[in-house]
PDB file of C-alpha atoms and ligand atoms in Angstrom:
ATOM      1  CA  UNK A 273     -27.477  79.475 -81.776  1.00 98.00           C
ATOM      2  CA  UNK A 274     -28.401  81.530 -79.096  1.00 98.00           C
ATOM      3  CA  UNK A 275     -29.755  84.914 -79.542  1.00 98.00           C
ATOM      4  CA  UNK A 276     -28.868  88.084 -76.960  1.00 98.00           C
ATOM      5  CA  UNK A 277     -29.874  91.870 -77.569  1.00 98.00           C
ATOM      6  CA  UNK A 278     -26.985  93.972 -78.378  1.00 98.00           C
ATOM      7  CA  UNK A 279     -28.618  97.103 -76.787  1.00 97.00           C
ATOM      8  CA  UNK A 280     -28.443  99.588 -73.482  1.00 96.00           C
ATOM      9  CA  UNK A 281     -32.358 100.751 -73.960  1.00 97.00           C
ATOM     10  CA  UNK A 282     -33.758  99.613 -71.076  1.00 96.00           C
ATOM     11  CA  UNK A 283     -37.202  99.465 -72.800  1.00 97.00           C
ATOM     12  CA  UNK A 284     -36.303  97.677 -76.219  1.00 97.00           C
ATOM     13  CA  UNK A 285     -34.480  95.314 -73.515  1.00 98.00           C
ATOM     14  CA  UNK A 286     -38.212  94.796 -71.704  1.00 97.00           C
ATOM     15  CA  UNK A 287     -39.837  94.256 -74.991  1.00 97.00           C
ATOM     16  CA  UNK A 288     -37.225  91.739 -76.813  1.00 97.00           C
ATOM     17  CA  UNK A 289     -37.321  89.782 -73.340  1.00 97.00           C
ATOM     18  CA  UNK A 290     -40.964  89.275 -73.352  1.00 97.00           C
ATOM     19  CA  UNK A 291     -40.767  87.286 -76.684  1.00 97.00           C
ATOM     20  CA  UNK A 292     -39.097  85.044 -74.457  1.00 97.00           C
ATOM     21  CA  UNK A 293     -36.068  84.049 -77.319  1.00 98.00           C
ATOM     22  CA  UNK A 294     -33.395  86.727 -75.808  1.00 98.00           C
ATOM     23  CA  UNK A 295     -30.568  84.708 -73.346  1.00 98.00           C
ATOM     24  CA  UNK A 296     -28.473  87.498 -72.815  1.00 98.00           C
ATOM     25  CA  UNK A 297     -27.551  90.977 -73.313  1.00 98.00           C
ATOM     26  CA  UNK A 298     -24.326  92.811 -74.977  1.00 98.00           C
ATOM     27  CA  UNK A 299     -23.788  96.538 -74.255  1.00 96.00           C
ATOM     28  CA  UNK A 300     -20.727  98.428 -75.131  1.00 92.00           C
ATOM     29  CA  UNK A 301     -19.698 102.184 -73.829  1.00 91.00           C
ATOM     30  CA  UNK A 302     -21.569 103.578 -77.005  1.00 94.00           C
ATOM     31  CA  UNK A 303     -24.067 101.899 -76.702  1.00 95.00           C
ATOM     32  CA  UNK A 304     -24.338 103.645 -73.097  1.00 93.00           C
ATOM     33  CA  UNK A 305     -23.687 106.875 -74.414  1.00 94.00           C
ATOM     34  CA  UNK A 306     -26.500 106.656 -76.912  1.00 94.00           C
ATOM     35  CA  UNK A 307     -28.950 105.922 -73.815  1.00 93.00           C
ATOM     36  CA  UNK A 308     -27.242 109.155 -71.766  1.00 94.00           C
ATOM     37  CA  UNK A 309     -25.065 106.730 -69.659  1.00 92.00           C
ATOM     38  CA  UNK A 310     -22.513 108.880 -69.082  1.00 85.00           C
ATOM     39  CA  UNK A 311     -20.861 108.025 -66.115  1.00 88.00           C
ATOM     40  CA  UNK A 312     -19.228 104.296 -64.222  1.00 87.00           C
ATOM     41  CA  UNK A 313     -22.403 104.930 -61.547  1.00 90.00           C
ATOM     42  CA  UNK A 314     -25.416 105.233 -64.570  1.00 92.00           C
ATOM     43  CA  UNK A 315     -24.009 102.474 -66.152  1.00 93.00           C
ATOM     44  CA  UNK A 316     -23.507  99.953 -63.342  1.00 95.00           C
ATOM     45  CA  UNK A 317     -27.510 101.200 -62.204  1.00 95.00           C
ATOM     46  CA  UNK A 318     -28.367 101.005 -65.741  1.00 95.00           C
ATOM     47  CA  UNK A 319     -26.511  97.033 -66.216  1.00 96.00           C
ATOM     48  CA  UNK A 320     -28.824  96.254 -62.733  1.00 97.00           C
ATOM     49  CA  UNK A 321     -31.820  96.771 -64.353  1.00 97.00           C
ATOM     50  CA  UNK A 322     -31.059  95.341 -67.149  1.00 97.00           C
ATOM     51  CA  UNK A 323     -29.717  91.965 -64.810  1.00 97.00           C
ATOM     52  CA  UNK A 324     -32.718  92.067 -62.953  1.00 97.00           C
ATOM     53  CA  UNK A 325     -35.253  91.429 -66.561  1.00 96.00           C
ATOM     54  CA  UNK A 326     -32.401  89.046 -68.170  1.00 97.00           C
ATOM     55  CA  UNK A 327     -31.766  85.488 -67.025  1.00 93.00           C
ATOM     56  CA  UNK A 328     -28.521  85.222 -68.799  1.00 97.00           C
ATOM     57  CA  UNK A 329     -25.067  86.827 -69.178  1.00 98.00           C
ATOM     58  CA  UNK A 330     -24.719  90.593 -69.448  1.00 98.00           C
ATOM     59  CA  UNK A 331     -21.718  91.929 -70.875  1.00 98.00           C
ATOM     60  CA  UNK A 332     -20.276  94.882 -70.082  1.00 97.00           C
ATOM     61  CA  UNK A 333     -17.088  96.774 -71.058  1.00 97.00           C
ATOM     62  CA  UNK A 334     -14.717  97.712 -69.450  1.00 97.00           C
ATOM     63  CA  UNK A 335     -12.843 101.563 -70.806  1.00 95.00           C
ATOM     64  CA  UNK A 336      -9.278 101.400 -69.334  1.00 97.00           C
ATOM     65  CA  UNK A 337      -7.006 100.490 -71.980  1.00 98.00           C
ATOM     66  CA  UNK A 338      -4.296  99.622 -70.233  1.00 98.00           C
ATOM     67  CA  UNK A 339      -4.337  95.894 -68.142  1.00 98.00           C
ATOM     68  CA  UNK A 340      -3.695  97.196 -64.832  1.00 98.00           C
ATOM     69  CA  UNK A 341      -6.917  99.419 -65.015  1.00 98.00           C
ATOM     70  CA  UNK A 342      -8.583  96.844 -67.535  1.00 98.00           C
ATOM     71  CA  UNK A 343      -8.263  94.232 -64.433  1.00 98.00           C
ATOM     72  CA  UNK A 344      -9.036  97.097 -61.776  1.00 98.00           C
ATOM     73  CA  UNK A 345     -12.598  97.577 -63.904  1.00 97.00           C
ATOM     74  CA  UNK A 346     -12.844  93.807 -64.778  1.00 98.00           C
ATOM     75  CA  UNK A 347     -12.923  92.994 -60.891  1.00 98.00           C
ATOM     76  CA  UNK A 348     -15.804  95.932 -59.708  1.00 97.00           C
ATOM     77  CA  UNK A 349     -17.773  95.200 -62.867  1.00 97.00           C
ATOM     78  CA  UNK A 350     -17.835  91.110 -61.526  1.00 98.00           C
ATOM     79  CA  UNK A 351     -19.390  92.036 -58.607  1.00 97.00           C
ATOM     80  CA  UNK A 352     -22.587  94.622 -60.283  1.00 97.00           C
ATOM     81  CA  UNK A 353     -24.773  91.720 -60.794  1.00 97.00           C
ATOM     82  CA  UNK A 354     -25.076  87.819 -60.971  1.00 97.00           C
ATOM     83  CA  UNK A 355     -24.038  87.139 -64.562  1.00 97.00           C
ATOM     84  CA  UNK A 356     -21.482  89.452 -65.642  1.00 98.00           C
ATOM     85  CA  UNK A 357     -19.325  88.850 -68.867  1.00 98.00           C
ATOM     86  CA  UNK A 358     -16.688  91.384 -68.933  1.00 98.00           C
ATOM     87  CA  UNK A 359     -16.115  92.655 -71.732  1.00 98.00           C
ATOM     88  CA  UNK A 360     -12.344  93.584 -72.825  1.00 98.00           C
ATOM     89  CA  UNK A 361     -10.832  94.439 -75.809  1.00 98.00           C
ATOM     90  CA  UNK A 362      -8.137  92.502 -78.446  1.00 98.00           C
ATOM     91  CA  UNK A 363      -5.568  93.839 -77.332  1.00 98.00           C
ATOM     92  CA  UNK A 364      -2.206  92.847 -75.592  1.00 98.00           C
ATOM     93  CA  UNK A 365      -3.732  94.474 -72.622  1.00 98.00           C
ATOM     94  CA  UNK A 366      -6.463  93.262 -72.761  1.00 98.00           C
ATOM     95  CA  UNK A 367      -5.229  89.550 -73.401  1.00 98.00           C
ATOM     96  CA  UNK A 368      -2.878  90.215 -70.253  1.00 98.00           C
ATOM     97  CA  UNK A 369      -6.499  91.514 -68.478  1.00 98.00           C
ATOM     98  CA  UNK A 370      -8.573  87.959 -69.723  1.00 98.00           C
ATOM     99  CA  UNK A 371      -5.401  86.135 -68.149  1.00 98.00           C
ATOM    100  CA  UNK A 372      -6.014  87.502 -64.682  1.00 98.00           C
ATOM    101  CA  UNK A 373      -9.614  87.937 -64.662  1.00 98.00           C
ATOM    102  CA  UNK A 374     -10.112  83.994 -65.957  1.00 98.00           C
ATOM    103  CA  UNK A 375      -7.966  82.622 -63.305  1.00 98.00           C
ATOM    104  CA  UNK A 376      -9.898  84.294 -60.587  1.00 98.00           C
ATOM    105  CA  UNK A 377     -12.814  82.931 -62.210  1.00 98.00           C
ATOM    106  CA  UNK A 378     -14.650  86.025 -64.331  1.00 98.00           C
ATOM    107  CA  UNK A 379     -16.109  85.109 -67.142  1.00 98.00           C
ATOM    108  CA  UNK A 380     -15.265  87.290 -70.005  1.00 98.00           C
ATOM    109  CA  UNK A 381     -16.479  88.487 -73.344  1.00 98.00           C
ATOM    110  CA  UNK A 382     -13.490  88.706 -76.016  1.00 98.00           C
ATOM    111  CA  UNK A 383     -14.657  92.164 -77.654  1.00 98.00           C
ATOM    112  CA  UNK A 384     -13.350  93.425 -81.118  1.00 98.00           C
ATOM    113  CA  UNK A 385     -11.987  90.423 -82.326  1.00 98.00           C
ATOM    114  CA  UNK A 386     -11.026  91.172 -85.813  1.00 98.00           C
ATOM    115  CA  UNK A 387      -9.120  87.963 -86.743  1.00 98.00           C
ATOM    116  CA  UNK A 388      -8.998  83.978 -85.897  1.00 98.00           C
ATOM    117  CA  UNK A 389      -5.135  84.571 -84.335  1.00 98.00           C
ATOM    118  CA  UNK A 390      -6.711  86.925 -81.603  1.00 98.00           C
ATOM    119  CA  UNK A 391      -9.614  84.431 -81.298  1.00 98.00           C
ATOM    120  CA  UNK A 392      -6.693  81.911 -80.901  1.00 98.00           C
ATOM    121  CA  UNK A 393      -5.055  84.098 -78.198  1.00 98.00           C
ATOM    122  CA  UNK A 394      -8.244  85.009 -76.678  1.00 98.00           C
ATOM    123  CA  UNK A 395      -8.570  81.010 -76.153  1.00 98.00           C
ATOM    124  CA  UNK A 396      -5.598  80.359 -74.528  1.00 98.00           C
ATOM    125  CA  UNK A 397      -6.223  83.531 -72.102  1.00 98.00           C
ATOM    126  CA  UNK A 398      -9.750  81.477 -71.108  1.00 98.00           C
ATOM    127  CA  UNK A 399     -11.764  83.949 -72.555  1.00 98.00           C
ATOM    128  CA  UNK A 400     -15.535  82.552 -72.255  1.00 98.00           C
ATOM    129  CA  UNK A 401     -16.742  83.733 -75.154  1.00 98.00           C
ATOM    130  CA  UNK A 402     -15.382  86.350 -78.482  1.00 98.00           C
ATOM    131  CA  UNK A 403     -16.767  88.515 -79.793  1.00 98.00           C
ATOM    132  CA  UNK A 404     -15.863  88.669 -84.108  1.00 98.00           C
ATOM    133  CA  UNK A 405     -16.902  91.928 -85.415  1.00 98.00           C
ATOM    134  CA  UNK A 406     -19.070  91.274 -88.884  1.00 98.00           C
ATOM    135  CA  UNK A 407     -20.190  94.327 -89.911  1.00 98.00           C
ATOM    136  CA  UNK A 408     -17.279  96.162 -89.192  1.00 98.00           C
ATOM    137  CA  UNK A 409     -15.548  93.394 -91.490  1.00 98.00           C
ATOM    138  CA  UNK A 410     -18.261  94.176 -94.004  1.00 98.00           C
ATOM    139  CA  UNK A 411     -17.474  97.400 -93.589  1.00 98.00           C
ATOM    140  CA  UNK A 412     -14.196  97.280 -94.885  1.00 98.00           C
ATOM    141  CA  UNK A 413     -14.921  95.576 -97.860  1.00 98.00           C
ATOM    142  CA  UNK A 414     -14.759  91.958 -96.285  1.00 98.00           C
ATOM    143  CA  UNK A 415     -16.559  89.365 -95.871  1.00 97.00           C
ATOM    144  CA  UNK A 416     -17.334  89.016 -92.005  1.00 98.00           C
ATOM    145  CA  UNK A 417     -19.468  86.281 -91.613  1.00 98.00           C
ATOM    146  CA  UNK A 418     -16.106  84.378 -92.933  1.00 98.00           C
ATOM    147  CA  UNK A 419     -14.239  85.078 -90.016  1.00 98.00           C
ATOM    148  CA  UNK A 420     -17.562  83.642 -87.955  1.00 98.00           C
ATOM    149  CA  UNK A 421     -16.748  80.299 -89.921  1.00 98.00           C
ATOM    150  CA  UNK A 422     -13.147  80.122 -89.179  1.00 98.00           C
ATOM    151  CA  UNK A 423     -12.950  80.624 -85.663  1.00 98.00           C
ATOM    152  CA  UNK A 424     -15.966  78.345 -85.603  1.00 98.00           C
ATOM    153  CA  UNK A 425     -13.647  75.434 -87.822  1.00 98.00           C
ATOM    154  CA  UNK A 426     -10.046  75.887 -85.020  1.00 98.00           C
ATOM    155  CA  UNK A 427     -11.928  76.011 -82.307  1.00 98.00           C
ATOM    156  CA  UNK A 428     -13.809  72.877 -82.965  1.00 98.00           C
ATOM    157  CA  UNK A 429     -10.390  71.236 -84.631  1.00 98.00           C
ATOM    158  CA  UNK A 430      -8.269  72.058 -81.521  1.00 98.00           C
ATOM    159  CA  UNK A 431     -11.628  71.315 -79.031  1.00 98.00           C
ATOM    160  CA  UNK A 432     -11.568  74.827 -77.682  1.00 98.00           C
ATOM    161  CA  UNK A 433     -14.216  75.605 -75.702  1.00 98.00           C
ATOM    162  CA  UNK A 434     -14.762  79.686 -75.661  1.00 98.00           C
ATOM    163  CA  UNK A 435     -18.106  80.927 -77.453  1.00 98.00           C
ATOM    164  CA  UNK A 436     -17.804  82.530 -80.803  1.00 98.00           C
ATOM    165  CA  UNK A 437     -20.449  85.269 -80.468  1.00 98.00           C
ATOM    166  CA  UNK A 438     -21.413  87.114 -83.746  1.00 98.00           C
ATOM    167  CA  UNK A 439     -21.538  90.740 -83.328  1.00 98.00           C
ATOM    168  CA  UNK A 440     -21.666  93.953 -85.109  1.00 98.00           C
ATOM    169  CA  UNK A 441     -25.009  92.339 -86.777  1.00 98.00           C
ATOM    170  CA  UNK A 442     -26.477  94.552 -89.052  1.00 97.00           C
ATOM    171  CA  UNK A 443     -29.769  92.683 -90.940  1.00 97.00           C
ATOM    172  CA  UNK A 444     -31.341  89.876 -90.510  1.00 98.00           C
ATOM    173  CA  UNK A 445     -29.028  87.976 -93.128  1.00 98.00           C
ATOM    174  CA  UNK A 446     -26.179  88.446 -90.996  1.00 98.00           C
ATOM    175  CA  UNK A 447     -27.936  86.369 -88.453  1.00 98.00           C
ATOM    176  CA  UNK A 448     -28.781  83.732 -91.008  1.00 98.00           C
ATOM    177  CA  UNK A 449     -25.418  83.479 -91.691  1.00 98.00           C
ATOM    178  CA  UNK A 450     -23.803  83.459 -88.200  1.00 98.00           C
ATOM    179  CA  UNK A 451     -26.194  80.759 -86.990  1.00 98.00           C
ATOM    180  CA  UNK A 452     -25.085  79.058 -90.782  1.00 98.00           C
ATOM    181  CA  UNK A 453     -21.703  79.689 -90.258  1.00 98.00           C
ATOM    182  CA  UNK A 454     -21.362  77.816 -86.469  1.00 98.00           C
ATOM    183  CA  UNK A 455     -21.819  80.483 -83.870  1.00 98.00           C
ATOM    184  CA  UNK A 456     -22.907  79.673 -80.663  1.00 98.00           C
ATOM    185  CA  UNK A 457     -24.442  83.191 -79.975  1.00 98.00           C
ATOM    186  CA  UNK A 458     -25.621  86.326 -82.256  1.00 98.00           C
ATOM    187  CA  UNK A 459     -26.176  89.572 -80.233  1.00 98.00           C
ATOM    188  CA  UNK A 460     -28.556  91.562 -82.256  1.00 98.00           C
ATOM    189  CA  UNK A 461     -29.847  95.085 -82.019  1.00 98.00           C
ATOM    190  CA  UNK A 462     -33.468  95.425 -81.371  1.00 98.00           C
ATOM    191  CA  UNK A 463     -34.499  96.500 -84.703  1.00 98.00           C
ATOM    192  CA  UNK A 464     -33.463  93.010 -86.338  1.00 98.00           C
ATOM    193  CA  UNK A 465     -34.517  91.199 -83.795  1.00 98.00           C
ATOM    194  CA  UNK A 466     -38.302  92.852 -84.966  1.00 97.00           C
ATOM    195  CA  UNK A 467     -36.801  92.564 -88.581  1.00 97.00           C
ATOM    196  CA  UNK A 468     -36.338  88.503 -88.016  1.00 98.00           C
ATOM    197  CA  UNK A 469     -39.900  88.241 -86.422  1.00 97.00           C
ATOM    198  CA  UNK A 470     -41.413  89.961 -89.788  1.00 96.00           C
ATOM    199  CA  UNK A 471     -42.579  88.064 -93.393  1.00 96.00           C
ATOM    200  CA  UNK A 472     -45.268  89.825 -95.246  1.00 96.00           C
ATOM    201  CA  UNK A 473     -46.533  86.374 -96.222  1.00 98.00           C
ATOM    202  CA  UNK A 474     -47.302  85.464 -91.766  1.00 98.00           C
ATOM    203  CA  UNK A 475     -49.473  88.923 -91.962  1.00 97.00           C
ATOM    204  CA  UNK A 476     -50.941  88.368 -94.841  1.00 98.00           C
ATOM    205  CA  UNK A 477     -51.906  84.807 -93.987  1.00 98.00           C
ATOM    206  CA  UNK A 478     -52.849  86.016 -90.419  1.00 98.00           C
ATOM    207  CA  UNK A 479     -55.146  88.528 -91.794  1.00 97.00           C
ATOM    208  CA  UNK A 480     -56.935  86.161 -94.355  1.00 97.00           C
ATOM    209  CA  UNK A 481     -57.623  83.399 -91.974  1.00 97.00           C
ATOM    210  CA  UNK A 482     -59.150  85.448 -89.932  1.00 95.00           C
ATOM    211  CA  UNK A 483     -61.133  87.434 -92.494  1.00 95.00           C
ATOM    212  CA  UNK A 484     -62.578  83.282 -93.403  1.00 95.00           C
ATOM    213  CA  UNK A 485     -63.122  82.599 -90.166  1.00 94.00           C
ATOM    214  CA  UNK A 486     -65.491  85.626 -89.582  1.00 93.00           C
ATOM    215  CA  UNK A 487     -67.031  84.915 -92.949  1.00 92.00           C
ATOM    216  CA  UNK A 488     -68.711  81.888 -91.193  1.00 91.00           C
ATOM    217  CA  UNK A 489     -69.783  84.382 -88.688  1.00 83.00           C
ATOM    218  CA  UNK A 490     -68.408  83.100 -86.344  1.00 73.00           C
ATOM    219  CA  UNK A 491     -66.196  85.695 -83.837  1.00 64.00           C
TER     220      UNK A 491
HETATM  221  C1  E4P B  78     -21.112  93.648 -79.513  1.00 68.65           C
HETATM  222  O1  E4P B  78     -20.780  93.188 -78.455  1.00 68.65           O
HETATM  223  C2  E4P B  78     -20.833  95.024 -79.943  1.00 68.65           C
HETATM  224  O2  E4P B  78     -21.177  95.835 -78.886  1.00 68.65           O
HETATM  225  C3  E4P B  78     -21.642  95.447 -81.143  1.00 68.65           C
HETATM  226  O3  E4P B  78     -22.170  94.320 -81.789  1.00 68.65           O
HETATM  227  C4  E4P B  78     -20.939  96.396 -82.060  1.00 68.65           C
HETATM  228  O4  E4P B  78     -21.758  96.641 -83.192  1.00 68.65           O
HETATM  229  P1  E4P B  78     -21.437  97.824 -84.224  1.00 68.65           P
HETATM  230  O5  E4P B  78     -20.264  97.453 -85.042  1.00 68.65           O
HETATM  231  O6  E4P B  78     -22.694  97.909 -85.052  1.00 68.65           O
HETATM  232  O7  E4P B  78     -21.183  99.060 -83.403  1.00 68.65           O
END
């Protein structure tokens, strides 16, 4: 399973990338708006930066709801940077959107997938990856990380090829799971990407094999 940062902070971007475990990069209009993006020009300069430290797909939304703009946004978002996933919602605009933008060869990002029949539909639009929401799920009183399995179990019975990309990660368990549960990709926010790095027991260990080594005196 691959891992991308679910983030617009430019320097949280910098210092997941240098860990060198970080293929890719999700951001969503409020994620933008928590960074002050506030307008189609911030973000697009904001999405080049972020292109220019990430060798892998960045997705980015588009905030038309209706497919005529959807496509419109779709089309100036492919050409901001190299590897663009557009991002579009579940919707029957938006499915009507992935049509277009998939047969002229845009890769796409299924956002706010909430079920495995608009993962189906998503699939037979050509979206490239979707995106199932888990914590949203959770949120609801659900089980998210169920959905993960699911799409994971049709896709692979009907040999579909679009990515199922956990998202809406909250914890580090939610990871476990998603990677447990089939996903290609988890998009994680910076704080559990550091919260997967951490175990008391590696600093611990780290600090008393050092603390032997010096007893030797040597440095
Ligand atoms: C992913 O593409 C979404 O932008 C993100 O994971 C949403 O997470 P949230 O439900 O925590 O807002």
């Amino acid at each position: 399973m691959k891992l991308f940062l679910d983030t617009a902070n430019i320097g949280d971007i910098r210092n997941g990338v240098r860990l060198g475990v970080i293929s890719g990069v999700t951001t969503n209009p409020s994620l933008a708006a928590a960074e002050g993006i506030g307008s189609a020009e911030s973000y697009k300069s904001a999405v080049r930066e972020i292109s220019e430290m990430v060798d892998g797909p960045i997705s980015v939304e588009v905030v038309s709801l209706d497919a005529k703009g959807m496509i419109a946004e779709g089309r100036d978002i492919a050409g901001w940077i190299p590897n663009p996933w557009v991002k579009i919602p579940s919707t029957a605009d938006g499915f009507e959107a992935i049509s277009v933008l998939t047969s002229e060869g845009i890769n796409v990002n299924q956002t706010l997938c909430f079920s495995v029949n608009q993962a189906l539909l998503g699939a037979q639009a050509g979206s490239t990856a979707v995106s199932p929401f888990i914590g949203r799920l959770d949120d609801i009183g659900l089980q998210g990380v169920d959905l993960i399995r699911d799409i994971v179990s049709v896709y692979e019975k009907h040999k579909i090829e679009t990515k199922v990309l956990a998202a809406s990660i909250r914890h580090t368990l939610h990871c476990t799971l998603a990677a447990q549960a089939g996903a290609h990709i988890a998009t994680v926010p910076y704080k559990v990407l550091l919260q997967m790095v951490n175990h008391p027991l590696t600093d611990s260990g780290v600090a008393r094999f050092k603390a032997d080594w010096d007893k030797t005196g040597n440095s």
